CSV table of C-alpha atoms in Angstrom, one decimal:
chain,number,residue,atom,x,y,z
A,14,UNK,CA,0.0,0.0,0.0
A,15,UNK,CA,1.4,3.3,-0.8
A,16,UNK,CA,1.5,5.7,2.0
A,17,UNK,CA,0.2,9.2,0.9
A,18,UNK,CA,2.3,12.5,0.9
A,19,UNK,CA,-0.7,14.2,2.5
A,20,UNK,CA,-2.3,13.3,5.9
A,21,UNK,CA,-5.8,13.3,6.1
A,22,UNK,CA,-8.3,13.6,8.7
A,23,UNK,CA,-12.4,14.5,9.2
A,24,UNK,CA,-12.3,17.2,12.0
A,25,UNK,CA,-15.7,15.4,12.9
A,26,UNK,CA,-14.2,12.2,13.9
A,27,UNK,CA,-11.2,13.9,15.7
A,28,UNK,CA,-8.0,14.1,13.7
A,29,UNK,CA,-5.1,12.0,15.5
A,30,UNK,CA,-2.4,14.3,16.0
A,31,UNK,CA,-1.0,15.7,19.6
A,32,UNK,CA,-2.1,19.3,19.1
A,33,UNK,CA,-5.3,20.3,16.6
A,34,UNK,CA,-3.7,21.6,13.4
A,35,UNK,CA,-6.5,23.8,12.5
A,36,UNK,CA,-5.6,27.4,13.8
A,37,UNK,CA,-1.7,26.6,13.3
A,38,UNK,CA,-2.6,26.1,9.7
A,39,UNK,CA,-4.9,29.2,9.6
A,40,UNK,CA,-2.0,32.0,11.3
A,41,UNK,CA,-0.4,33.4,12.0
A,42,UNK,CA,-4.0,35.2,12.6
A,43,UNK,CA,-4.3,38.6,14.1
A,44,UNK,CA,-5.3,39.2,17.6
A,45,UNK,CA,-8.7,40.7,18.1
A,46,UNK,CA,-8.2,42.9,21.6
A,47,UNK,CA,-11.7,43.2,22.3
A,48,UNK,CA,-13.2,46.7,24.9
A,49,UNK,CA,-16.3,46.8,25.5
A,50,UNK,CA,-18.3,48.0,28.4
A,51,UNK,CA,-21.9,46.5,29.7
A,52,UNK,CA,-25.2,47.9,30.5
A,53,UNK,CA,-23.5,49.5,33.5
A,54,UNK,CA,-20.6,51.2,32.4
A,55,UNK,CA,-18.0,48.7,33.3
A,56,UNK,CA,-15.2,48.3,31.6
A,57,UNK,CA,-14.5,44.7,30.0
A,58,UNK,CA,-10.7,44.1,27.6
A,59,UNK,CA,-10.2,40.2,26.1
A,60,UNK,CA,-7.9,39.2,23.0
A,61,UNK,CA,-9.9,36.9,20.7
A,62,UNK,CA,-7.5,35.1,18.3
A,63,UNK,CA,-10.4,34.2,15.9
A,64,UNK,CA,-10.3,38.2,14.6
A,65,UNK,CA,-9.8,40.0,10.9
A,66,UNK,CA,-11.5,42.5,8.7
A,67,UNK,CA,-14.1,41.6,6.5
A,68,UNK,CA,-14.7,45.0,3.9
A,69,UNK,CA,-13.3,48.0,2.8
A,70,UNK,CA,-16.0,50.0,2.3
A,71,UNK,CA,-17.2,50.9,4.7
A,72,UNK,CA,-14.5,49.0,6.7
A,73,UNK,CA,-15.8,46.4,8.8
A,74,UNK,CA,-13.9,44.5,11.6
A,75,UNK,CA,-15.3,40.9,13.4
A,76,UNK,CA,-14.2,38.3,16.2
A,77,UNK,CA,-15.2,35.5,16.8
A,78,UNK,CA,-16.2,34.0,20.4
A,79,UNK,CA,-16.6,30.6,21.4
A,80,UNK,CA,-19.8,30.8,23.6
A,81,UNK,CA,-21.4,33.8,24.6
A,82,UNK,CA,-18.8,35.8,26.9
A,83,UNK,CA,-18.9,39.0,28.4
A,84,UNK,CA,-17.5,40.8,25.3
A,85,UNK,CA,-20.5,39.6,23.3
A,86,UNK,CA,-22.6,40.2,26.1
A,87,UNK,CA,-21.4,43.5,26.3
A,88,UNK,CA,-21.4,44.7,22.9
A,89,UNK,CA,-25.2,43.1,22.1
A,90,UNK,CA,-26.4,44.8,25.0
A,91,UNK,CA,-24.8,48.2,24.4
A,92,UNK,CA,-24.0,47.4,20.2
A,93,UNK,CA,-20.2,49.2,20.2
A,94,UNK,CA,-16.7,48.3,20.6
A,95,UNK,CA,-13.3,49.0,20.2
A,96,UNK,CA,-10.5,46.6,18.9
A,97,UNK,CA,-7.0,47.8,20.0
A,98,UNK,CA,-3.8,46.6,18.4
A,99,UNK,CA,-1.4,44.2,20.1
A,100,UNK,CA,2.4,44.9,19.7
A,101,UNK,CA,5.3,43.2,21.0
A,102,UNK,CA,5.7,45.4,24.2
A,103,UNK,CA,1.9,44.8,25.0
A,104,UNK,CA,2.4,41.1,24.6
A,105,UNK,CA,2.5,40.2,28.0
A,106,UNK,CA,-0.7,42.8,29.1
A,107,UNK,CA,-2.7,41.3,25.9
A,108,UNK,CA,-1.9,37.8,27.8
A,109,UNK,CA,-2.8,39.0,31.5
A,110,UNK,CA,-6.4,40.5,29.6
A,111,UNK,CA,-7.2,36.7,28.3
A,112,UNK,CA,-8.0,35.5,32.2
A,113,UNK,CA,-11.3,34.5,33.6
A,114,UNK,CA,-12.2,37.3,35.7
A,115,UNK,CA,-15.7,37.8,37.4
A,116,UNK,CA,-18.2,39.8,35.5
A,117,UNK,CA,-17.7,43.3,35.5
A,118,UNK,CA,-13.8,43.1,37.0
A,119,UNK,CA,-11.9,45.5,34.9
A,120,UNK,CA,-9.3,43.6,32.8
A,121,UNK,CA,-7.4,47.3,31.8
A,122,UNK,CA,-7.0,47.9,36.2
A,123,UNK,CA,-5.9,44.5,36.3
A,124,UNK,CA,-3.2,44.5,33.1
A,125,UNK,CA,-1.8,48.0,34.5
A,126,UNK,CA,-3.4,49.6,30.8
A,127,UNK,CA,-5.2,53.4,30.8
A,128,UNK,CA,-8.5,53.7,29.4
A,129,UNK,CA,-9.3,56.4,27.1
A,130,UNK,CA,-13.1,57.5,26.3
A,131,UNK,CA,-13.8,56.6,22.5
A,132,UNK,CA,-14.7,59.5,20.2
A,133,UNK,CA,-17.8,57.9,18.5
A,134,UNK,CA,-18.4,55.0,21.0
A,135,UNK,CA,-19.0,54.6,24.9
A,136,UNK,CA,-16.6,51.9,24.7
A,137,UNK,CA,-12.9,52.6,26.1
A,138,UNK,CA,-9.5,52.3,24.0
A,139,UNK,CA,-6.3,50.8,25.3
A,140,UNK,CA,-4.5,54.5,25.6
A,141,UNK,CA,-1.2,52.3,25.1
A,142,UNK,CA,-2.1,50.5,21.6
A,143,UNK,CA,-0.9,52.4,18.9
A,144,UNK,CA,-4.0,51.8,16.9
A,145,UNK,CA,-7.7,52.1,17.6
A,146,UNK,CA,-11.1,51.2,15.7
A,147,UNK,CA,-13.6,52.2,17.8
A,148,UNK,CA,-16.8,50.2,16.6
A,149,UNK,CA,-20.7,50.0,16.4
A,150,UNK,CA,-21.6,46.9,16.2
A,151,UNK,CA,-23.3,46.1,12.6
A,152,UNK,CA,-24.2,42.0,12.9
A,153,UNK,CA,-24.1,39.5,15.7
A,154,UNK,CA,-24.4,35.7,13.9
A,155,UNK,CA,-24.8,32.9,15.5
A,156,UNK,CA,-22.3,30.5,13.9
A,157,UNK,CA,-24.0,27.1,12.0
A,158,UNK,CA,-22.6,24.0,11.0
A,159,UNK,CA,-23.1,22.5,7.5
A,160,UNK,CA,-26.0,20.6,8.7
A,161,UNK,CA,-27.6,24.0,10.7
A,162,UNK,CA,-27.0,23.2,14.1
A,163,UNK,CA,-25.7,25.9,16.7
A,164,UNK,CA,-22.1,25.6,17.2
A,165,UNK,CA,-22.0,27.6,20.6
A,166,UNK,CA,-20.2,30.2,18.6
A,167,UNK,CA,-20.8,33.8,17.9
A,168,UNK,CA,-19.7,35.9,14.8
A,169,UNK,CA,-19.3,39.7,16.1
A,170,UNK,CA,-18.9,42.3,12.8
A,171,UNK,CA,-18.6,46.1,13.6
A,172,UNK,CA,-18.1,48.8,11.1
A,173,UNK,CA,-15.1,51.3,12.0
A,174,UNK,CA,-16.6,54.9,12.3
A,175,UNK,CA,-13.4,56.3,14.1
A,176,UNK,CA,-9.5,55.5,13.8
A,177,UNK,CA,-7.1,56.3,15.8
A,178,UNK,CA,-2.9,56.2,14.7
A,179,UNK,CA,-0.3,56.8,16.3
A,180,UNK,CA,1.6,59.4,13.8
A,181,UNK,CA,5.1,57.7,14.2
A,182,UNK,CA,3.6,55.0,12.3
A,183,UNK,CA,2.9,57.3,9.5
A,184,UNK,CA,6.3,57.8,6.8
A,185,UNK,CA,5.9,61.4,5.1
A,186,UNK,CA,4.1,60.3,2.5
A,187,UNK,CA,1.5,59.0,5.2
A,188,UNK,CA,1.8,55.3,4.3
A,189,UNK,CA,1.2,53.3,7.0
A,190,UNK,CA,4.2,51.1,8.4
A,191,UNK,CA,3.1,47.8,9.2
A,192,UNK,CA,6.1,46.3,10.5
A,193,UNK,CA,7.3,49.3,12.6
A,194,UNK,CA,4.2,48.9,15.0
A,195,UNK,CA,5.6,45.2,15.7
A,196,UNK,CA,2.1,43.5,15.5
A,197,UNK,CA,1.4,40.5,17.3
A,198,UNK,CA,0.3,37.6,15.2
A,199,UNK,CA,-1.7,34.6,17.1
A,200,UNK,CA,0.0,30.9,16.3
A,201,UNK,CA,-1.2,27.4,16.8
A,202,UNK,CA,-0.9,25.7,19.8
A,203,UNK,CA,-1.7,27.2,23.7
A,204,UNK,CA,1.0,29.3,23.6
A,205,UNK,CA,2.7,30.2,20.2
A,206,UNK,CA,2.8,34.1,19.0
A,207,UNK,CA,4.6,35.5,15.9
A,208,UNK,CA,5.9,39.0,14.9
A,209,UNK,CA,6.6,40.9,11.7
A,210,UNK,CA,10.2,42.3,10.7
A,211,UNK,CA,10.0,44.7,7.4
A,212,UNK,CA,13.1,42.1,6.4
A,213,UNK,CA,10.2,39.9,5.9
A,214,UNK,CA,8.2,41.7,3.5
A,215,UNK,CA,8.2,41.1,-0.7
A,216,UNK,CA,6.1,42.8,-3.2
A,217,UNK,CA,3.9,41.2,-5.9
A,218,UNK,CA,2.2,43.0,-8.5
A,219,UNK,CA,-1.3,41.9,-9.7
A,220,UNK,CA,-2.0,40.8,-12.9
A,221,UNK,CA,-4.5,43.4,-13.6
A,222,UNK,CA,-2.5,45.9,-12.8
A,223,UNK,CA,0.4,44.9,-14.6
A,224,UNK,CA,-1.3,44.7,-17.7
A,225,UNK,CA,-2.7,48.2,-16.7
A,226,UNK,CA,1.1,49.7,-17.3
């Protein structure tokens, strides 16, 4: 019998291996540091690692959660958030965010991070992240199987309405600088994160646009 170059596996019936390959496969992903604040006023800060953007225009933003936390709580019941960015000296306060803390506790008191009134939202922005999109929440989905069954899951979209940048990450020409905000990329596994270096980076033209010359 000749042994395949690819393993294979259906996630249904489990798939063998010492860690689950999925979100190692999918990643490095972005980190989706979540603020929100409930029907009260209190403050709530969690990193999501299920997180991108989903449109341009207008630009929206999503997370997802698996079961319905206190950031989706929050956000349904007030319908705003703000997502801050992680970097490589916020690493470690990101990590402190992601513990289960009573309901209502304050995760930016208990990571040592400054809250900052949004602009456009009720919701609070981590003073210390470099970037901000503050957030009203646009769709809340309940995540489906193929067969239509709940998965526990929830799907949180929000359209950005207010940005916030710090200006060193800005070159003259005002072209954002991805690699000098040192962005903190979630890996497989309980524990693995990435960064960025600009010694990284290559540039590929698209085809339409090449024929466009």
């Amino acid at each position: 019998m000749t042994r395949s170059s690819h393993y294979f596996y259906e996630p249904a019936l489990g798939h063998g291996l010492q860690h689950d390959p999925f979100n190692a496969i999918i990643g490095p992903r972005p980190i989706g540091w979540i603020a929100s604040v409930n029907a009260k006023g209190q403050r709530n800060l969690a990193p999501y690692s299920f997180f991108n953007c989903f449109n341009y225009h207008p630009p929206i933003v999503g997370f997802s959660s698996a079961g319905w936390k206190d950031s989706v709580a929050n956000i349904h019941a007030t319908g705003e958030f703000v997502w801050n960015l992680v970097t490589r000296p916020l690493a470690a306060a990101m990590n402190e965010t992601s513990a289960s803390l009573p309901a209502g506790e304050d995760e930016f008191a208990v990571a040592g991070l400054t809250p900052v009134q949004g602009e456009r939202v009720k919701a609070h922005r981590v003073a210390q992240s470099p970037v901000n999109f503050e957030c009203p929440l646009s769709q809340c989905i309940a995540l489906v199987d193929a067969s239509g069954h709940e998965t526990g899951s929830w799907l949180v979209l929000g359209e950005v309405v207010a940005v916030h940048i710090d200006r060193r990450l800005l070159d003259a020409d005002g072209v954002y600088q991805t690699a000098a905000a040192e962005p903190v990329l979630r890996g497989g596994g309980p524990s693995a994160y990435f960064g960025i270096s600009a010694q990284q980076r290559f540039d590929l033209v698209r085809p339409d646009d090449r024929n466009r010359r």
